[in-house]
CSV table of C-alpha atoms in Angstrom, one decimal:
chain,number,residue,atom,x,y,z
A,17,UNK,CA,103.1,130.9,112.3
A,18,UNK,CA,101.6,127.7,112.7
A,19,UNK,CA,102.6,125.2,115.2
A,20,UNK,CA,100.5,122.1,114.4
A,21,UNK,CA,102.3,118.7,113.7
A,22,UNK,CA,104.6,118.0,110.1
A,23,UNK,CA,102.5,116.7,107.5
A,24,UNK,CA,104.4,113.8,105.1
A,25,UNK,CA,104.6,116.1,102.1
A,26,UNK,CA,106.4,119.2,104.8
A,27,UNK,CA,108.7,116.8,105.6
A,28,UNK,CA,109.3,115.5,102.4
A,29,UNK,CA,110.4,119.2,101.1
A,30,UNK,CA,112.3,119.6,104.3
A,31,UNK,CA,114.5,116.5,104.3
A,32,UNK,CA,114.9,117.8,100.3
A,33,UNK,CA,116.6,121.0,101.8
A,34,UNK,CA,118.7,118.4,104.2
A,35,UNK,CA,120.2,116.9,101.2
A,36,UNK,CA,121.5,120.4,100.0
A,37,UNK,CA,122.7,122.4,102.0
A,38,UNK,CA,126.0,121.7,104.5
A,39,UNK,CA,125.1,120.4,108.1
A,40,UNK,CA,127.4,123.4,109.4
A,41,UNK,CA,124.9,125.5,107.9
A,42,UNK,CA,121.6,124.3,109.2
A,43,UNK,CA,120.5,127.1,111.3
A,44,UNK,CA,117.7,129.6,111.2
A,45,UNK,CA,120.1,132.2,109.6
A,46,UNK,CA,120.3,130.5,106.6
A,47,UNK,CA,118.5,131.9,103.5
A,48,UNK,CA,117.6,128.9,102.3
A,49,UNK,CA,116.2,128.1,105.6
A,50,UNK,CA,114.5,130.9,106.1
A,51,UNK,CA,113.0,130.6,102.3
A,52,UNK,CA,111.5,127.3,102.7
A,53,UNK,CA,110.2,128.6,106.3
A,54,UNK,CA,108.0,130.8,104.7
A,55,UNK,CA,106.7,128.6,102.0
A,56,UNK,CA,105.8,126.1,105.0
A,57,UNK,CA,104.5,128.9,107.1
A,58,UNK,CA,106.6,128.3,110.1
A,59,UNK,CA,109.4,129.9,111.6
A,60,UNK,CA,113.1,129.4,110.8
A,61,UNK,CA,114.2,128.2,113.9
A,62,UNK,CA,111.6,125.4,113.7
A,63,UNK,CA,113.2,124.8,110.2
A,64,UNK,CA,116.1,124.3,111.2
A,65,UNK,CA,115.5,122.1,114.0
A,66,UNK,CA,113.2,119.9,111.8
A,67,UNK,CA,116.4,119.3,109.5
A,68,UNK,CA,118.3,119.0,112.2
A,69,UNK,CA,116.8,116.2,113.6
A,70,UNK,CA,117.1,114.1,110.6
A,71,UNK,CA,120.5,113.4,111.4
A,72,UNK,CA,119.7,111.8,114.3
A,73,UNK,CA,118.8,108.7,111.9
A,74,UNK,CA,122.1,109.0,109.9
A,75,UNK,CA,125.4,106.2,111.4
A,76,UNK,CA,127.4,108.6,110.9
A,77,UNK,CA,125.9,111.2,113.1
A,78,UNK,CA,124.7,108.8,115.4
A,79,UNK,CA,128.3,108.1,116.0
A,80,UNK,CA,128.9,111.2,116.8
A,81,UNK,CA,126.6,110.9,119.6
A,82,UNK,CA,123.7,113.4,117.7
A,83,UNK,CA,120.1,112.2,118.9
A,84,UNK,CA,118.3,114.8,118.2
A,85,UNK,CA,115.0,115.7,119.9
A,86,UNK,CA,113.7,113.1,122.4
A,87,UNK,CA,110.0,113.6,121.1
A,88,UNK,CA,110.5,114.1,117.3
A,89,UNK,CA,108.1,112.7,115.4
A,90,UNK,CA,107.4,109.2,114.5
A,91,UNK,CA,107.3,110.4,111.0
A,92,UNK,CA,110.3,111.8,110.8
A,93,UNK,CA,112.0,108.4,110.6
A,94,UNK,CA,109.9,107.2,108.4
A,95,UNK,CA,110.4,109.8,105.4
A,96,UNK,CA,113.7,109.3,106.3
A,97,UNK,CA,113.7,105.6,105.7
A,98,UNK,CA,111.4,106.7,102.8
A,99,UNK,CA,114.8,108.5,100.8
A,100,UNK,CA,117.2,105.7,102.1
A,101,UNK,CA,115.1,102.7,100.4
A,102,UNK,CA,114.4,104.6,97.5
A,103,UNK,CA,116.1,107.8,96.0
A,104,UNK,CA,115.5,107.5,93.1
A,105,UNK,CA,111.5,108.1,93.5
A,106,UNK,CA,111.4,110.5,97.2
A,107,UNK,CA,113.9,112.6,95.5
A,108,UNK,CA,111.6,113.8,92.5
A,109,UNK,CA,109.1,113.6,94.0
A,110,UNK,CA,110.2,115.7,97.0
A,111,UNK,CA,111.4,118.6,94.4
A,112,UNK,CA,108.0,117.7,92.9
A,113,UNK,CA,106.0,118.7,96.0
A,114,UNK,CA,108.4,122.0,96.5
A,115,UNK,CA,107.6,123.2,93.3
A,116,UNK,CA,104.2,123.1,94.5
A,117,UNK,CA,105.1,124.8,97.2
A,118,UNK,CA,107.2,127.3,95.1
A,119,UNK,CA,103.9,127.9,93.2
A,120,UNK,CA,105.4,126.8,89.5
A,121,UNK,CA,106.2,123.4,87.7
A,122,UNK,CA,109.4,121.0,87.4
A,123,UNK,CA,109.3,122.1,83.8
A,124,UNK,CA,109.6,125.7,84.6
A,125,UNK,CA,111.7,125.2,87.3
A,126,UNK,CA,114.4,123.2,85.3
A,127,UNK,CA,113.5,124.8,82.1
A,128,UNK,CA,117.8,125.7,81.1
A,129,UNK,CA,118.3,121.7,81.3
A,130,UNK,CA,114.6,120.5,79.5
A,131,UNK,CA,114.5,122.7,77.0
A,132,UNK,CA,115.4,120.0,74.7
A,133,UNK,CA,112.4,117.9,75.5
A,134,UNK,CA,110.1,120.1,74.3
A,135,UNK,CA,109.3,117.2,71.0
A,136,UNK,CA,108.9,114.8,73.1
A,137,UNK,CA,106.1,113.0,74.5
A,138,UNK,CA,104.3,110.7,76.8
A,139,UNK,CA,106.0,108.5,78.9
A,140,UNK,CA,109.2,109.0,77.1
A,141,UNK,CA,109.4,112.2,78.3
A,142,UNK,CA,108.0,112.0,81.7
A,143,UNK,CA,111.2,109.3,81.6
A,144,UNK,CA,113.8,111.7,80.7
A,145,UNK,CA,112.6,115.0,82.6
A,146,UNK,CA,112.6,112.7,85.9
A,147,UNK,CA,116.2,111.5,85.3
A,148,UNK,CA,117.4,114.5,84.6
A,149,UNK,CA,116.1,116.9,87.1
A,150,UNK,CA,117.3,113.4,89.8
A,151,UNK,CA,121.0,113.7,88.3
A,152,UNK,CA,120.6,117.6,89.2
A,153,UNK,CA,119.6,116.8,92.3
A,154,UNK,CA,122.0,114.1,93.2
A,155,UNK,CA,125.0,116.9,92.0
A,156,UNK,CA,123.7,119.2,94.5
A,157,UNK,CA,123.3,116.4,97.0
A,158,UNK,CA,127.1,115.4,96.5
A,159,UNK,CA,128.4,118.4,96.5
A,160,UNK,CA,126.0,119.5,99.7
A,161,UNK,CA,127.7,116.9,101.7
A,162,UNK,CA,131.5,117.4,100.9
A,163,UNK,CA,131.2,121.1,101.5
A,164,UNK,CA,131.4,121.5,97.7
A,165,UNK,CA,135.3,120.2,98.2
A,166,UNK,CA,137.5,117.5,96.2
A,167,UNK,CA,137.4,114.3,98.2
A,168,UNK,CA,140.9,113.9,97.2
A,169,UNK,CA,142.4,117.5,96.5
A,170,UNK,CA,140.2,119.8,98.4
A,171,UNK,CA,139.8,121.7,95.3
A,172,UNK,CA,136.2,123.9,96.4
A,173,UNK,CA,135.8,125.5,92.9
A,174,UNK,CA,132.5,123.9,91.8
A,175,UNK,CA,132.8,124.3,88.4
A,176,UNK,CA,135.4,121.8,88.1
A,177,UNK,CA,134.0,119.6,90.4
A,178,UNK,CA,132.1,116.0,89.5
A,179,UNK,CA,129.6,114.4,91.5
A,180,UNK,CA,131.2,110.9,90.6
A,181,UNK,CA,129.7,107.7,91.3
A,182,UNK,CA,131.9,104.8,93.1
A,183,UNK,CA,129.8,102.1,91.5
A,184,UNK,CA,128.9,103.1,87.8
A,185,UNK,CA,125.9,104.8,87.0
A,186,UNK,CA,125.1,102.5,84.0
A,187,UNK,CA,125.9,98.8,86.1
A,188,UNK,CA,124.1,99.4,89.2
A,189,UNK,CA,120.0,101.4,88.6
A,190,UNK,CA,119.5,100.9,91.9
A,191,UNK,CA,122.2,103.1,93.3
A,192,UNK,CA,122.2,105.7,90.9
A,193,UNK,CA,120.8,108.5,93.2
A,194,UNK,CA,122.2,106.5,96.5
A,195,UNK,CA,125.0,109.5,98.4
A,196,UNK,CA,126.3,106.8,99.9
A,197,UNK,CA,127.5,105.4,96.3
A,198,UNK,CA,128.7,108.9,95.7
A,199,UNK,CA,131.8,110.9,95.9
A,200,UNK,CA,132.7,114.7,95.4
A,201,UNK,CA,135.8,114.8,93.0
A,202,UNK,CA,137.6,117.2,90.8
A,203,UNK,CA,137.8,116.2,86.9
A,204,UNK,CA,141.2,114.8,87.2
A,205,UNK,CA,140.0,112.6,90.2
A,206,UNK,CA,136.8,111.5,88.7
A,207,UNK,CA,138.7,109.9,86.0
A,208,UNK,CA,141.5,108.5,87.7
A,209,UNK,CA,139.1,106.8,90.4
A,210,UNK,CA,136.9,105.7,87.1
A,211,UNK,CA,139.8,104.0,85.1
A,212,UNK,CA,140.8,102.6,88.2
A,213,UNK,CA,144.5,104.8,88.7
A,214,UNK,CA,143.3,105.7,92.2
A,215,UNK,CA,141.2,103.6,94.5
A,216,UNK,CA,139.8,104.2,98.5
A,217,UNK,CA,140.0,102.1,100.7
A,218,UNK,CA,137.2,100.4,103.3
A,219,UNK,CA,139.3,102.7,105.6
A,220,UNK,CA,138.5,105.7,103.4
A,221,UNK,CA,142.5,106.0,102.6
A,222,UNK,CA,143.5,107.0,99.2
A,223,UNK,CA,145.2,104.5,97.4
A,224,UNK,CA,147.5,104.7,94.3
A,225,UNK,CA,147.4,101.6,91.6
A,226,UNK,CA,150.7,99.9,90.5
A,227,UNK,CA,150.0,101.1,86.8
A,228,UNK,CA,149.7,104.7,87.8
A,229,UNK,CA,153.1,104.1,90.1
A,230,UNK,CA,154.7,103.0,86.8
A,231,UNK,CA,154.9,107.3,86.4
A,232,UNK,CA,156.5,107.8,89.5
A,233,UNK,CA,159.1,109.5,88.1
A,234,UNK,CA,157.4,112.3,85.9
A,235,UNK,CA,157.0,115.5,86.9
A,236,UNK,CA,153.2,115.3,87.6
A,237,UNK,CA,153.4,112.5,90.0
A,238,UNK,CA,154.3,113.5,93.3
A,239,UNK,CA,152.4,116.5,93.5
A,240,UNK,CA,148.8,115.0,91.6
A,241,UNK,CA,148.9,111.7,92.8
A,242,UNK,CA,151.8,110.5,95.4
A,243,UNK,CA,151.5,113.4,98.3
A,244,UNK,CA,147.5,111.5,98.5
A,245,UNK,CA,148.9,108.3,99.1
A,246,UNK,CA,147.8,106.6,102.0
A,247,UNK,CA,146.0,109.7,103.1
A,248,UNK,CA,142.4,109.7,104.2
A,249,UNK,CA,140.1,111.5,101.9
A,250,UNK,CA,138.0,114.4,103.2
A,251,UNK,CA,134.9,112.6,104.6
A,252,UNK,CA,131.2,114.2,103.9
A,253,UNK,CA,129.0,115.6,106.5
A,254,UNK,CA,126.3,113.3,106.0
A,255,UNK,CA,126.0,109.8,104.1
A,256,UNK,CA,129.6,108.1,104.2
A,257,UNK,CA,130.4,106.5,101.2
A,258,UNK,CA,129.6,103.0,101.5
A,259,UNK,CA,132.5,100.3,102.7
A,260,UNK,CA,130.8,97.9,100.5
A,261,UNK,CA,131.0,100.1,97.0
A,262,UNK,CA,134.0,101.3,97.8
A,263,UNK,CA,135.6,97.7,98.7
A,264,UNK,CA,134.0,96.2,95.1
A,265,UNK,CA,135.1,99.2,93.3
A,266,UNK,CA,138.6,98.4,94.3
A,267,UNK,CA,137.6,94.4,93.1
A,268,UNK,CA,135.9,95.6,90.0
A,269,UNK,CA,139.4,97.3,89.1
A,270,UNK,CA,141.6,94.3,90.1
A,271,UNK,CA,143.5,96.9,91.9
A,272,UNK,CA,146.7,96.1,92.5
């Protein structure tokens, strides 16, 4: 196995395994670990503690007093910095690189959600396949981070599960593909936080509006929407949501 120092495009692929797998899991045990170990030509273990170390740049780990190896790499922050300031670009072209890596193409990778594209052309399509395998991306990132679990519910079945945004897709390009502008929710959830029934607070607590209160008396409300009142939502391993979104989402609602 080799031993010589990360190149950019290793750690580019390697901070793209960061963003989808659970923190808990990061350990040279893991398949997915030990898959991309071998496409790099290093061992797991050194994997691992390459992801590992990433967090070390992350608030909310630093918080948690993680600091990671006291002679990692220069560049390590960088490519991190690299994904922060712009997801929407590292993040394609990090599964761009893997691919490589993978020995195939984006197009054959993503093939079951492209296979519509196949007319089109130029830089229309370049356009399309790039947002598309980013949204794919981002859902894995999402659910990655909130151990595939309902912010709200805890519901871990992931087909019913929506890698929501807190500021709307369409309103803000900028933080489309941002985790910090995401949140994990079941269907019911996703909607309710969308039409502004259910906010969160700066404080992360769940909040109930006084239109959605106006049903406190049917059946359904206690047990889908009242029990979560006030409670604090179950926080992802990795890239809080952001204070800011979540306090203009709140404003953009007129929640009341």
């Amino acid at each position: 196995m080799q031993r010589n120092n990360w190149t950019r495009e290793e750690l580019l692929v390697a901070f793209n395994l960061y963003c989808r797998i659970p923190f808990g899991t990061i350990t040279g045990s893991n398949p997915k670990v030990q898959e991309l170990s071998k496409l790099l030509n290093r061992t797991a273990g050194a994997v691992a503690m390459k992801l590992c170390n990433f967090a070390r740049f992350d608030p909310y780990h630093q918080a948690r007093g993680v600091k990671g190896l006291a002679n990692g790499g220069k560049l390590d922050e960088v490519v991190y910095n690299e994904f922060i300031n712009n997801w929407d670009e590292m993040l394609f072209e990090s599964e761009r690189l893997l691919t490589q890596y993978e020995e195939t193409t984006i197009e054959k990778k993503y093939e079951p959600i492209l296979v519509d594209l196949s007319d089109k052309k130029g830089e229309v399509k370049i356009r399309e396949v790039k947002t598309r395998v980013n949204q794919n991306l981002f859902r894995q990132l999402i659910l990655s981070i909130y151990q595939k679990k309902c912010a709200i519910s805890g519901i871990d079945i992931s087909e019913m599960l929506v890698a929501g945004h807190i500021l709307p897709w369409a309103e803000h390009e900028k933080e489309r593909l941002n985790p910090e502008n995401g949140i994990c929710l079941s269907s019911i959830y996703d909607k309710a936080f969308e039409k502004g029934f259910i906010g969160i607070d700066e404080n992360y607590k769940i909040l109930i509006s006084s239109e959605l209160k106006g049903n406190i008396k049917r059946d359904y409300y206690q047990p889908f929407f009242g029990r979560f009142e006030g409670k604090v939502i179950n926080l992802p391993d990795r890239f809080l949501p952001s204070k800011e979104f979540l306090r203009k989402h709140l404003e953009s609602k007129n929640f009341k």
